[in-house]
XYZ file of C-alpha atoms in Angstrom:
769
model
C -19.047 7.234 10.606
C -22.157 7.975 12.539
C -22.207 8.166 16.273
C -18.857 6.495 16.759
C -17.150 9.872 16.668
C -19.194 11.039 19.627
C -18.412 7.884 21.520
C -14.719 8.413 20.959
C -14.637 11.177 23.596
C -16.957 9.931 26.341
C -17.993 12.369 29.013
C -16.861 10.753 32.216
C -17.038 11.983 35.785
C -14.015 10.006 36.970
C -11.428 12.389 35.489
C -12.971 15.550 37.040
C -13.348 13.725 40.363
C -9.692 12.639 40.324
C -8.619 16.148 39.332
C -10.595 17.677 42.184
C -8.998 15.280 44.689
C -5.513 16.155 43.389
C -6.237 19.906 43.551
C -7.486 19.612 47.152
C -4.355 17.631 48.080
C -1.996 20.253 46.619
C -3.866 23.144 48.262
C -3.943 21.319 51.608
C -0.219 20.515 51.586
C 0.653 24.056 50.503
C -1.477 25.529 53.300
C 0.082 23.237 55.920
C 3.586 24.016 54.611
C 2.973 27.712 55.114
C 1.074 27.316 58.399
C 0.777 23.831 59.996
C -2.712 22.878 61.090
C -4.662 19.920 62.533
C -6.040 17.327 61.984
C -3.451 15.714 59.679
C -5.939 13.072 58.572
C -7.408 15.692 56.228
C -4.109 15.807 54.329
C -3.993 12.013 53.991
C -7.613 11.718 52.844
C -6.891 12.494 49.093
C -4.200 9.783 49.033
C -6.767 7.289 50.313
C -9.671 8.377 48.079
C -7.578 8.927 44.918
C -6.796 5.257 44.214
C -10.487 4.340 44.491
C -11.412 6.675 41.625
C -8.424 5.606 39.544
C -9.157 1.925 40.200
C -12.664 2.418 38.777
C -11.189 4.133 35.710
C -8.727 1.285 35.147
C -11.491 -1.271 35.554
C -13.753 0.482 33.030
C -10.942 0.568 30.499
C -10.121 -3.107 31.088
C -13.775 -3.953 30.364
C -13.997 -1.948 27.114
C -14.823 -4.657 24.587
C -13.676 -2.646 21.566
C -10.091 -2.785 22.815
C -7.930 -5.784 21.829
C -7.273 -8.438 24.449
C -3.585 -7.487 25.126
C -4.715 -3.927 25.910
C -7.494 -5.040 28.243
C -5.074 -7.412 29.982
C -2.592 -4.568 30.482
C -5.202 -2.427 32.223
C -6.360 -5.369 34.337
C -2.808 -5.766 35.584
C -2.631 -2.042 36.329
C -5.893 -2.329 38.291
C -4.301 -4.973 40.513
C -1.162 -2.848 40.892
C -3.206 0.195 41.859
C -5.176 -1.764 44.439
C -1.930 -2.938 46.058
C -0.394 0.555 46.060
C -3.630 2.044 47.414
C -3.618 -0.384 50.311
C 0.047 0.378 50.971
C -0.582 4.149 51.027
C -3.574 3.690 53.339
C -1.415 1.605 55.712
C 1.254 4.301 55.609
C -1.299 6.968 56.478
C -2.593 4.942 59.382
C 0.933 4.274 60.733
C 1.955 7.931 60.450
C -1.208 9.232 62.091
C -0.970 6.760 64.989
C 2.766 7.137 65.598
C 4.507 9.481 67.956
C 7.498 9.664 65.640
C 6.230 9.702 62.047
C 9.739 9.724 60.575
C 10.266 6.148 61.758
C 7.069 4.764 60.258
C 6.526 6.295 56.851
C 8.074 3.206 55.183
C 6.865 0.449 57.472
C 7.175 -3.194 56.391
C 3.464 -3.605 55.591
C 3.344 -0.467 53.473
C 6.621 -1.442 51.807
C 5.362 -4.921 50.982
C 2.144 -3.702 49.349
C 3.841 -0.907 47.387
C 6.619 -3.248 46.250
C 4.015 -5.742 45.075
C 2.227 -2.930 43.248
C 5.407 -1.809 41.495
C 6.077 -5.442 40.586
C 2.600 -5.724 39.075
C 3.230 -2.581 36.998
C 6.521 -3.983 35.743
C 4.818 -7.282 34.918
C 2.095 -5.451 32.996
C 4.698 -3.548 30.997
C 6.760 -6.613 30.164
C 3.672 -8.642 29.152
C 2.691 -6.161 26.449
C 3.710 -7.228 22.927
C 6.278 -4.733 21.692
C 6.417 -5.755 18.043
C 9.232 -7.283 16.035
C 12.592 -5.595 16.543
C 16.097 -6.158 15.259
C 19.054 -6.743 17.567
C 20.288 -3.240 16.881
C 16.931 -1.752 17.853
C 16.829 -3.785 21.062
C 20.375 -2.713 21.942
C 19.445 0.935 21.379
C 16.387 0.592 23.617
C 18.337 -1.026 26.443
C 21.135 1.551 26.213
C 18.663 4.437 26.330
C 16.713 2.845 29.179
C 19.973 2.256 31.033
C 20.891 5.920 30.594
C 17.592 6.977 32.144
C 18.000 4.479 34.989
C 21.531 5.696 35.826
C 20.355 9.304 35.812
C 17.539 8.352 38.186
C 20.045 6.504 40.374
C 22.181 9.636 40.672
C 19.224 11.692 41.878
C 18.010 9.000 44.287
C 21.538 8.628 45.678
C 22.024 12.360 46.130
C 18.659 13.132 47.701
C 17.787 9.931 49.586
C 20.114 6.925 49.690
C 23.256 8.837 50.689
C 21.639 10.148 53.854
C 20.002 6.806 54.635
C 23.334 4.982 54.588
C 24.531 7.182 57.452
C 21.644 6.028 59.661
C 22.661 3.918 62.679
C 19.557 1.758 62.220
C 20.653 -1.001 59.837
C 17.038 -1.933 59.117
C 16.406 1.561 57.816
C 19.536 1.311 55.669
C 18.471 -2.003 54.124
C 14.961 -0.707 53.619
C 16.278 2.361 51.833
C 18.521 0.276 49.587
C 15.630 -2.074 48.774
C 13.369 0.850 47.893
C 16.135 2.319 45.717
C 16.603 -0.920 43.778
C 12.855 -1.327 43.235
C 12.580 2.278 42.081
C 15.438 1.852 39.616
C 13.943 -1.331 38.180
C 10.619 0.450 37.782
C 12.348 3.356 36.015
C 14.138 0.915 33.694
C 10.883 -0.929 32.880
C 9.005 2.277 32.096
C 11.881 3.697 30.051
C 12.244 0.470 28.081
C 8.563 0.457 27.266
C 8.398 4.147 26.344
C 11.390 3.773 24.036
C 10.170 0.568 22.359
C 7.767 0.239 19.482
C 4.362 -0.565 20.914
C 1.111 -1.646 19.348
C -1.519 -1.864 22.046
C -1.262 1.247 24.216
C -2.475 4.629 23.041
C 0.403 7.098 22.692
C -1.356 9.752 24.737
C -2.166 7.250 27.483
C 1.422 6.049 27.521
C 2.772 9.566 27.949
C 0.398 10.164 30.859
C 1.531 6.923 32.517
C 5.166 7.934 32.119
C 4.414 11.366 33.615
C 2.658 9.722 36.562
C 5.633 7.411 37.211
C 8.021 10.365 36.981
C 6.035 12.412 39.493
C 5.830 9.428 41.815
C 9.599 8.912 41.669
C 10.649 12.584 41.986
C 8.174 13.622 44.718
C 9.798 11.769 47.647
C 13.138 13.405 46.889
C 11.843 16.626 48.472
C 10.922 15.066 51.799
C 13.587 17.060 53.688
C 12.133 20.575 53.170
C 8.632 19.352 54.002
C 9.666 17.594 57.220
C 11.586 20.691 58.272
C 8.359 22.697 58.087
C 6.180 20.022 59.740
C 7.346 16.527 60.839
C 3.920 15.147 59.902
C 4.028 16.658 56.397
C 5.196 14.480 53.489
C 5.467 15.380 49.764
C 3.672 12.101 49.036
C 0.478 13.743 50.325
C 0.487 16.033 47.242
C 2.374 13.872 44.728
C 0.358 10.691 45.138
C -3.057 12.239 44.247
C -1.416 13.899 41.212
C -0.087 10.501 40.143
C -3.633 9.096 40.442
C -5.001 12.004 38.398
C -2.561 11.385 35.521
C -3.255 7.646 35.689
C -7.018 8.289 35.530
C -6.598 10.489 32.472
C -4.437 7.784 30.843
C -7.125 5.168 31.390
C -9.830 7.393 29.936
C -7.615 8.300 26.981
C -7.104 4.607 26.229
C -10.830 3.901 26.581
C -11.690 6.782 24.233
C -9.264 5.388 21.644
C -11.011 2.034 21.917
C -14.398 3.611 21.310
C -13.199 5.647 18.308
C -14.064 5.321 14.684
C -10.910 3.406 13.824
C -11.020 0.237 15.854
C -8.139 -1.533 14.232
C -4.637 -1.685 15.652
C -2.174 0.392 13.720
C 1.479 0.146 14.590
C 2.915 3.609 15.219
C 5.936 4.586 13.183
C 9.209 3.640 14.766
C 11.206 6.566 16.091
C 14.902 6.566 15.318
C 15.623 8.423 18.564
C 13.949 9.604 21.756
C 14.534 12.748 23.787
C 14.209 10.808 27.042
C 17.873 9.726 27.454
C 19.052 13.225 26.483
C 16.789 14.767 29.098
C 18.315 12.341 31.600
C 21.815 13.517 30.639
C 20.706 17.146 30.927
C 19.261 16.483 34.394
C 22.503 14.901 35.613
C 24.489 17.829 34.188
C 22.190 20.218 36.047
C 22.717 18.313 39.277
C 26.486 18.341 38.671
C 26.453 22.116 38.258
C 24.338 22.557 41.382
C 26.739 20.442 43.441
C 29.852 22.102 42.014
C 28.658 25.632 42.753
C 29.780 25.042 46.354
C 33.343 24.087 45.271
C 36.323 26.210 44.184
C 36.336 28.271 40.982
C 38.832 26.086 39.081
C 36.773 22.940 39.563
C 33.619 24.833 38.659
C 35.177 26.024 35.371
C 36.104 22.475 34.379
C 32.613 21.203 35.195
C 30.949 24.045 33.295
C 33.154 23.354 30.251
C 32.316 19.627 30.406
C 28.588 20.363 30.650
C 28.712 22.824 27.743
C 30.680 20.355 25.623
C 28.117 17.654 26.372
C 25.291 20.055 25.511
C 26.862 20.977 22.164
C 27.438 17.328 21.239
C 23.851 16.470 22.179
C 22.568 19.431 20.167
C 24.588 18.294 17.169
C 23.181 14.795 17.471
C 19.637 16.076 17.756
C 20.060 18.093 14.566
C 21.436 15.031 12.778
C 18.579 12.896 14.120
C 16.045 15.465 12.936
C 17.511 15.389 9.414
C 17.615 11.590 9.445
C 14.022 11.457 10.646
C 12.942 13.656 7.767
C 14.716 11.414 5.267
C 13.286 8.295 6.892
C 9.806 9.787 6.755
C 10.231 10.460 3.049
C 11.480 6.909 2.490
C 8.606 5.440 4.523
C 6.117 7.510 2.558
C 7.682 6.448 -0.722
C 7.538 2.800 0.299
C 3.831 2.947 1.129
C 2.495 5.528 -1.347
C 2.237 5.788 -5.096
C 4.813 8.256 -6.431
C 2.478 9.741 -9.049
C -0.845 10.160 -7.229
C 0.452 10.143 -3.615
C -2.295 7.658 -2.761
C -1.514 4.550 -0.695
C 0.063 1.906 -2.893
C -0.693 -1.806 -3.171
C 1.332 -2.720 -0.072
C -0.362 -0.159 2.187
C -3.763 -1.058 0.739
C -3.297 -4.694 1.744
C -2.253 -3.573 5.231
C -5.320 -1.348 5.621
C -7.649 -4.046 4.298
C -6.119 -6.612 6.652
C -6.621 -4.224 9.584
C -10.235 -3.572 8.650
C -10.956 -7.294 8.404
C -9.290 -8.145 11.733
C -11.017 -5.523 13.892
C -12.139 -6.266 17.423
C -15.850 -6.025 16.593
C -17.924 -7.674 13.900
C -18.805 -5.121 11.228
C -19.284 -4.923 7.456
C -16.336 -4.103 5.199
C -16.630 -3.434 1.463
C -13.971 -3.206 -1.248
C -14.579 -1.184 -4.426
C -12.263 -1.797 -7.400
C -12.222 0.954 -10.064
C -10.774 0.526 -13.554
C -10.574 3.282 -16.197
C -11.841 1.731 -19.409
C -10.367 4.164 -21.942
C -7.080 5.003 -20.248
C -4.833 3.024 -22.599
C -6.186 4.910 -25.597
C -5.444 8.241 -23.886
C -1.969 7.068 -22.969
C -1.193 5.783 -26.446
C -2.572 8.708 -28.449
C -1.848 11.742 -26.264
C 1.265 10.562 -24.477
C 2.180 9.344 -21.021
C 2.370 12.869 -19.607
C -1.311 13.495 -20.344
C -2.130 10.006 -19.081
C -0.351 10.769 -15.811
C -2.323 13.986 -15.411
C -5.528 12.019 -15.948
C -4.545 9.549 -13.219
C -3.751 12.371 -10.800
C -7.121 14.004 -11.504
C -8.986 10.734 -10.952
C -7.061 10.080 -7.739
C -8.032 13.483 -6.319
C -11.687 12.987 -7.155
C -11.819 9.560 -5.586
C -10.065 10.803 -2.434
C -12.515 13.705 -2.136
C -15.668 11.581 -2.283
C -14.956 8.988 0.429
C -15.117 9.194 4.207
C -12.171 10.023 6.418
C -11.896 6.432 7.665
C -11.871 4.901 4.174
C -8.730 4.168 2.166
C -8.280 5.063 -1.506
C -5.268 3.359 -3.106
C -3.767 2.922 -6.540
C -2.999 -0.693 -7.363
C -1.070 0.178 -10.504
C -1.764 1.360 -14.030
C -5.325 2.649 -14.212
C -6.679 0.523 -11.354
C -7.784 2.117 -8.085
C -9.300 0.488 -5.022
C -11.233 1.770 -2.017
C -11.550 0.074 1.381
C -14.947 1.022 2.806
C -14.698 0.246 6.517
C -17.943 -0.266 8.427
C -19.958 -0.045 5.195
C -22.891 -2.353 4.492
C -24.160 -2.787 0.898
C -26.381 0.308 1.178
C -23.445 2.437 2.356
C -21.278 0.949 -0.399
C -23.957 1.963 -2.933
C -23.816 5.542 -1.679
C -20.029 5.535 -1.948
C -20.194 4.111 -5.486
C -22.738 6.765 -6.504
C -20.418 9.490 -5.185
C -17.511 8.009 -7.106
C -19.536 7.729 -10.307
C -20.724 11.332 -10.029
C -17.153 12.471 -9.432
C -15.899 10.605 -12.496
C -18.673 11.653 -14.870
C -17.147 15.110 -15.369
C -14.190 15.202 -17.795
C -10.661 15.871 -16.616
C -8.825 18.792 -18.214
C -5.176 17.921 -18.768
C -2.615 19.845 -20.815
C -5.314 21.529 -22.900
C -7.243 18.310 -23.511
C -10.767 17.585 -22.308
C -10.668 13.934 -21.290
C -13.969 12.145 -20.628
C -13.765 9.312 -18.110
C -15.441 5.948 -18.346
C -14.906 3.703 -15.357
C -16.112 0.289 -14.237
C -16.548 -0.323 -10.501
C -16.818 -3.710 -8.858
C -17.872 -3.976 -5.208
C -17.313 -6.937 -2.897
C -19.287 -6.967 0.361
C -17.670 -8.682 3.319
C -17.317 -8.656 7.087
C -14.535 -8.808 9.633
C -12.951 -12.221 9.523
C -13.095 -12.565 5.724
C -9.960 -13.243 3.709
C -8.574 -10.081 2.030
C -7.537 -11.977 -1.104
C -11.026 -13.421 -1.536
C -12.657 -10.025 -1.130
C -10.313 -8.444 -3.685
C -10.906 -11.277 -6.146
C -14.662 -10.853 -5.815
C -14.330 -7.118 -6.460
C -12.234 -7.882 -9.551
C -14.883 -10.275 -10.899
C -17.640 -7.712 -10.284
C -15.570 -4.999 -11.969
C -15.170 -7.036 -15.153
C -18.901 -7.737 -15.117
C -19.523 -3.968 -14.860
C -17.405 -3.413 -17.987
C -20.199 -5.004 -20.027
C -22.557 -2.190 -19.043
C -22.726 1.070 -20.964
C -20.929 4.085 -19.516
C -19.598 4.365 -15.982
C -21.314 1.698 -13.915
C -20.899 -0.399 -10.796
C -21.992 -3.871 -9.743
C -21.890 -5.804 -6.486
C -20.307 -9.234 -6.612
C -22.736 -12.119 -6.895
C -21.841 -15.824 -6.825
C -23.208 -16.232 -10.349
C -20.448 -13.919 -11.612
C -17.824 -16.299 -10.280
C -18.696 -18.865 -12.923
C -17.617 -16.460 -15.673
C -14.485 -15.439 -13.774
C -13.648 -19.069 -13.054
C -14.183 -19.868 -16.730
C -11.599 -17.262 -17.723
C -9.154 -18.492 -15.082
C -9.700 -22.089 -16.218
C -9.237 -21.071 -19.846
C -5.940 -19.430 -18.920
C -4.748 -22.613 -17.240
C -5.793 -24.633 -20.294
C -4.031 -22.190 -22.625
C -0.770 -22.696 -20.783
C -1.044 -26.430 -21.420
C -2.177 -25.851 -25.012
C 0.970 -23.894 -25.911
C 3.195 -26.806 -24.954
C 0.722 -29.607 -25.659
C 0.269 -29.307 -29.415
C -3.275 -27.910 -29.337
C -2.400 -24.713 -31.212
C -2.083 -24.604 -34.972
C -1.618 -21.991 -37.712
C -3.730 -21.151 -40.723
C -2.328 -19.158 -43.617
C -4.316 -16.607 -45.641
C -2.842 -15.693 -49.032
C -1.904 -12.113 -49.871
C -2.463 -11.802 -53.596
C -1.695 -9.462 -56.462
C -4.816 -7.558 -57.461
C -3.968 -7.456 -61.174
C -3.419 -11.182 -61.772
C -4.380 -12.989 -58.563
C -0.988 -14.659 -58.005
C 0.217 -15.399 -54.443
C 2.595 -12.750 -53.125
C 2.764 -13.944 -49.556
C 0.594 -15.004 -46.669
C -0.404 -14.051 -43.140
C -0.060 -16.590 -40.304
C -3.181 -16.782 -38.097
C -3.272 -18.795 -34.867
C -6.124 -21.108 -33.869
C -6.717 -23.320 -30.837
C -8.043 -26.859 -31.224
C -9.687 -26.965 -27.802
C -10.497 -30.553 -26.793
C -13.956 -29.616 -25.460
C -14.950 -26.371 -27.188
C -13.713 -27.090 -30.676
C -11.671 -24.667 -32.737
C -11.322 -21.272 -31.063
C -10.563 -18.047 -32.936
C -7.982 -15.596 -31.520
C -10.582 -13.248 -30.051
C -11.665 -16.074 -27.710
C -8.261 -16.568 -26.082
C -5.941 -13.649 -26.929
C -7.503 -11.401 -24.209
C -6.963 -14.225 -21.702
C -3.376 -14.590 -22.892
C -2.770 -10.859 -22.401
C -4.274 -10.862 -18.880
C -2.324 -13.923 -17.762
C 0.988 -12.970 -19.374
C 0.833 -15.979 -21.719
C 0.841 -13.667 -24.733
C 4.658 -13.727 -24.781
C 5.123 -17.522 -24.963
C 2.164 -17.671 -27.339
C 3.795 -15.099 -29.636
C 7.085 -16.982 -29.537
C 5.320 -20.197 -30.528
C 3.583 -18.492 -33.462
C 6.820 -16.981 -34.803
C 8.807 -20.167 -34.360
C 6.144 -22.290 -36.072
C 5.543 -19.809 -38.905
C 9.266 -19.324 -39.578
C 9.774 -23.069 -39.690
C 6.896 -23.437 -42.160
C 8.253 -20.704 -44.443
C 11.676 -22.375 -44.430
C 10.013 -25.675 -45.335
C 8.103 -24.097 -48.244
C 11.242 -22.436 -49.572
C 13.096 -25.716 -49.440
C 10.237 -27.586 -51.124
C 9.037 -25.143 -53.789
C 11.800 -22.618 -54.317
C 10.654 -19.589 -56.303
C 6.866 -20.215 -55.947
C 7.206 -20.111 -52.150
C 5.597 -17.086 -50.477
C 7.673 -13.980 -51.008
C 6.725 -12.624 -47.580
C 5.290 -14.025 -44.393
C 3.223 -11.696 -42.202
C 3.148 -12.456 -38.449
C 1.221 -10.460 -35.830
C 3.124 -9.384 -32.726
C 1.658 -8.085 -29.466
C 2.390 -4.901 -27.566
C 3.892 -7.037 -24.820
C 6.347 -8.522 -27.346
C 7.583 -5.079 -28.321
C 8.080 -4.111 -24.687
C 10.524 -7.006 -24.172
C 14.106 -5.647 -24.336
C 15.426 -8.761 -26.104
C 12.594 -9.151 -28.647
C 14.592 -7.976 -31.697
C 17.483 -10.274 -30.739
C 15.110 -13.249 -30.487
C 13.688 -12.508 -33.953
C 17.221 -12.294 -35.335
C 18.125 -15.623 -33.726
C 15.062 -17.294 -35.285
C 15.939 -15.908 -38.705
C 19.452 -17.284 -38.442
C 18.215 -20.585 -37.054
C 15.852 -21.209 -39.974
C 18.083 -19.604 -42.617
C 15.501 -16.993 -43.637
C 16.200 -13.713 -45.371
C 14.988 -10.928 -43.051
C 13.149 -9.080 -45.851
C 10.783 -12.048 -46.267
C 9.365 -11.457 -42.761
C 6.729 -8.769 -42.121
C 5.777 -8.172 -38.486
C 2.343 -6.609 -38.088
C 1.702 -4.075 -35.324
C -1.229 -1.827 -34.428
C -1.285 1.967 -34.380
C -1.361 2.163 -30.591
C 1.766 0.019 -30.436
C 3.508 2.314 -32.902
C 2.676 5.333 -30.737
C 4.046 3.829 -27.521
C 7.423 5.436 -26.738
C 10.439 3.769 -25.176
C 11.308 0.116 -25.703
C 8.686 -0.570 -28.425
C 10.134 2.110 -30.730
C 13.660 0.888 -29.956
C 12.678 -2.644 -30.938
C 11.073 -1.437 -34.160
C 14.245 0.380 -35.200
C 16.370 -2.656 -34.340
C 14.064 -4.961 -36.318
C 14.315 -2.741 -39.398
C 18.081 -2.606 -38.925
C 18.036 -6.414 -39.193
C 16.123 -6.108 -42.487
C 12.766 -7.214 -41.107
C 9.812 -5.274 -42.491
C 7.116 -3.713 -40.269
C 3.458 -3.392 -41.238
C 0.859 -1.113 -39.636
C -2.225 -3.309 -39.290
C -5.881 -2.132 -39.248
C -4.812 1.267 -40.549
C -7.433 3.990 -40.129
C -9.265 2.559 -37.099
C -7.238 4.394 -34.467
C -5.810 7.904 -34.461
C -3.782 7.718 -37.652
C -1.904 10.925 -38.441
C 0.648 12.082 -40.968
C 3.116 12.396 -38.087
C 2.637 8.728 -37.264
C 3.271 7.673 -40.852
C 6.316 9.939 -41.070
C 7.940 9.126 -37.730
C 7.049 5.490 -37.147
C 9.597 3.008 -38.531
C 7.201 1.097 -40.846
C 7.326 -0.276 -44.387
C 3.723 -1.200 -45.051
C 0.179 -0.219 -44.153
C -2.808 -2.559 -44.221
C -6.093 -0.812 -44.949
C -8.721 -1.926 -42.424
C -11.608 -3.986 -43.801
C -14.138 -1.334 -42.749
C -12.721 1.052 -45.381
C -12.212 -1.668 -47.938
C -15.937 -2.440 -47.831
C -17.203 1.148 -47.432
C -19.024 2.687 -50.351
C -19.894 6.393 -50.723
C -21.383 7.440 -54.082
C -19.825 4.418 -55.638
C -16.325 5.281 -54.352
C -14.420 4.384 -51.151
C -12.872 7.807 -50.351
C -10.812 6.697 -47.310
C -9.213 3.909 -49.321
C -8.310 6.477 -51.996
C -6.731 8.815 -49.450
C -4.741 6.012 -47.864
C -3.217 4.780 -51.116
C -2.187 8.341 -52.058
C -0.504 8.739 -48.653
C 1.238 5.396 -49.002
C 2.521 6.241 -52.480
C 3.716 9.672 -51.343
C 5.588 8.169 -48.397
C 6.958 5.181 -50.293
C 4.993 2.626 -48.281
C 3.601 -0.640 -49.555
C -0.194 -0.862 -49.128
C -2.318 -3.980 -48.641
C -6.131 -3.932 -48.533
C -7.707 -6.323 -46.030
C -11.166 -7.852 -46.020
C -11.828 -7.965 -49.766
C -15.008 -10.003 -50.211
C -16.425 -9.086 -53.648
C -15.241 -8.619 -57.192
C -16.478 -4.994 -57.139
C -14.270 -4.220 -54.115
C -11.259 -5.811 -55.790
C -11.813 -3.863 -59.012
C -12.263 -0.529 -57.191
C -9.099 -1.074 -55.121
C -7.121 -1.931 -58.252
C -8.461 1.204 -59.934
C -7.400 3.305 -56.936
C -3.834 2.044 -57.223
C -3.678 -0.866 -54.751
C -1.516 -3.737 -55.917
C -2.022 -6.259 -53.075
C -4.989 -7.483 -51.072
C -6.285 -10.342 -48.982
C -9.770 -11.515 -48.063
C -12.405 -14.170 -48.514
C -12.889 -13.152 -52.158
C -9.526 -14.744 -52.913
C -9.180 -17.411 -50.211
C -10.017 -18.161 -46.624
C -7.274 -18.972 -44.116
C -6.122 -22.533 -44.775
C -3.843 -25.178 -43.254
C -0.209 -25.364 -44.349
C -0.837 -28.518 -46.414
C -3.560 -26.870 -48.501
C -1.457 -23.741 -48.912
C 1.313 -25.994 -50.161
C -1.000 -27.224 -52.921
C -1.337 -23.613 -54.132
C 2.410 -23.379 -54.268
C 2.809 -26.747 -56.007
C 0.538 -25.700 -58.853
C 0.699 -21.889 -59.073
C -2.555 -20.401 -60.299
C -4.529 -17.176 -60.081
C -6.670 -16.828 -56.969
C -8.925 -14.269 -58.637
C -12.276 -16.022 -59.101
C -13.500 -16.430 -62.662
C -16.668 -14.344 -63.253
C -19.862 -16.367 -63.464
C -20.687 -15.187 -67.009
C -17.323 -16.486 -68.276
C -17.925 -19.889 -66.699
C -21.358 -20.224 -68.315
C -20.419 -18.709 -71.656
């Protein structure tokens, strides 16, 4: 954050100067009250010098460029108001000092005009400030509370000032007093309304100081009687006015310091469901009522005391209820803006913070770092969601500990985290990325497991004024580029990366059209009997006839389908097309038709609550026996609890068979084979082709497990006669692979069914013999 923290609390001589003037005024008035002295001009001097110092403070704040324009405008208006009030007070001092009867001149027309104009300028400044968006109920609450404060102020002004003024024989004095009362009440209402409203552009501390200054200015004149009794030339304004200037000077400096601080964005303060201000007003009126009633009879006093106590108890009860409600509201607000698991800001708060950083008052660099955990899904699938959650919590703590106080670490969802690096150029972003990488290189220990972390970090460098969505998209592109590097790594976004990201986005858009536009087609690979080579079934494999890139294999577009959500409609198309083809073969060839049809399903399919019902509807629609359909899943899908397991049980209840594809490549365990609702395992091609001392030991172990558990076993990836013979010797009865046949179109597969024959190739020596 550098030197901005020092600048946030500027050493300024205006506050000490204003404080010294106020202290001298209080000491002078106190001394004169105890023992009147001359000349009286000394007592008026602080009231004349005070506004000059405060005016300079207001002007400096209004010219602070790091403050937003509405804030600077507010302090400009207050500067004008202060100048008018200062002139009015100076005129009052002159009239009092040059008059033989000071009581008749302390509110002369000139002084009254300037002070009224000053109060009007203050009210205008308050009403011009944007107060944020509020509902009708909130506005009604604010006006009711402000009205309560205004009525309480009216009671005090009536009791201590207006009541006596109305008995004056001079009608001008009466009208002047009434005019001053009305202006004072309007000023009280304006200040109360502003204090009680949600505000965006005035520092809370500065606002409280302004309110205190207005309160002192309004209450001070109420004690004119005791002062005039001690000395006709002594007014409480002589002490109160410099104190008002002192509080106003501190408010201006507090606002200026906030503008020079490290966080230069505008953050809306949380709305308060209640304010103590109207309750303090009620308490003040009750106190005045008790003071007045003490001079009456005992019966009336008892009634008043009971009424005041009842009011106090009701107010206390309300305050307790408000406190409880505030606590609940705070919890709800926190839950709405923070991730429940990691307690980091969530996606919504992240976007707010990023928007604030990019709309600051000054031009400065802003970087966004997007972090993705590369191996999280494997941890989640193999060790369970509880361990995965502990890993996320550990990562969140490490990321939060290695960034600056002004930065924001958020969880976007899943295993994606993001950091807003405010006021960070590329070099500073590099340092932050290095800290994050070092923090993530150490494993996380969760529930007895040592979990290594591999993360990819993409950084987008921007400046104030940039679009948040563009910056986040650039960080996402850089993050996926970093995934191609070994280990935990980070990359800054470069325009050349956008071509690859745009290519993926364009491919996703093309895939959407391909699903409905007839560009997809299925190939069918036979599953054969190892002993005689006859066709037992087939596996449906999707291909894409791309108009520009030619035929695309699944690994070229399935990842795009998963990222864009198109995997679900793609899976539905594959099942619908494959089921229709099987029904056609059965109708055309009868018994020689494939006994089973294997179709791959995605993890997203199994997470859909209605997936089993959709499969059942397709079976009924095409008139297929459920036991002729084998749905292939992966081990990680079988381990995922919740809806996937529910769907698997419902599919088997329909009669559909489930096959565990690529068996042996993940974290296969006896528990998985025992607990997972499966009927078949497909030995992965890596074990089919492995040779150790002339024997494939993993393939042998798998077939023994399958036989012990009553599971059908199919060997994938058979490419040679030796592999086929060894698998048959081990006990495998079914296999598929290039040795028997490559995936083929439905028409060619139909030829195999039309003229049934063995797919086991004839050895070369037999052909030549």
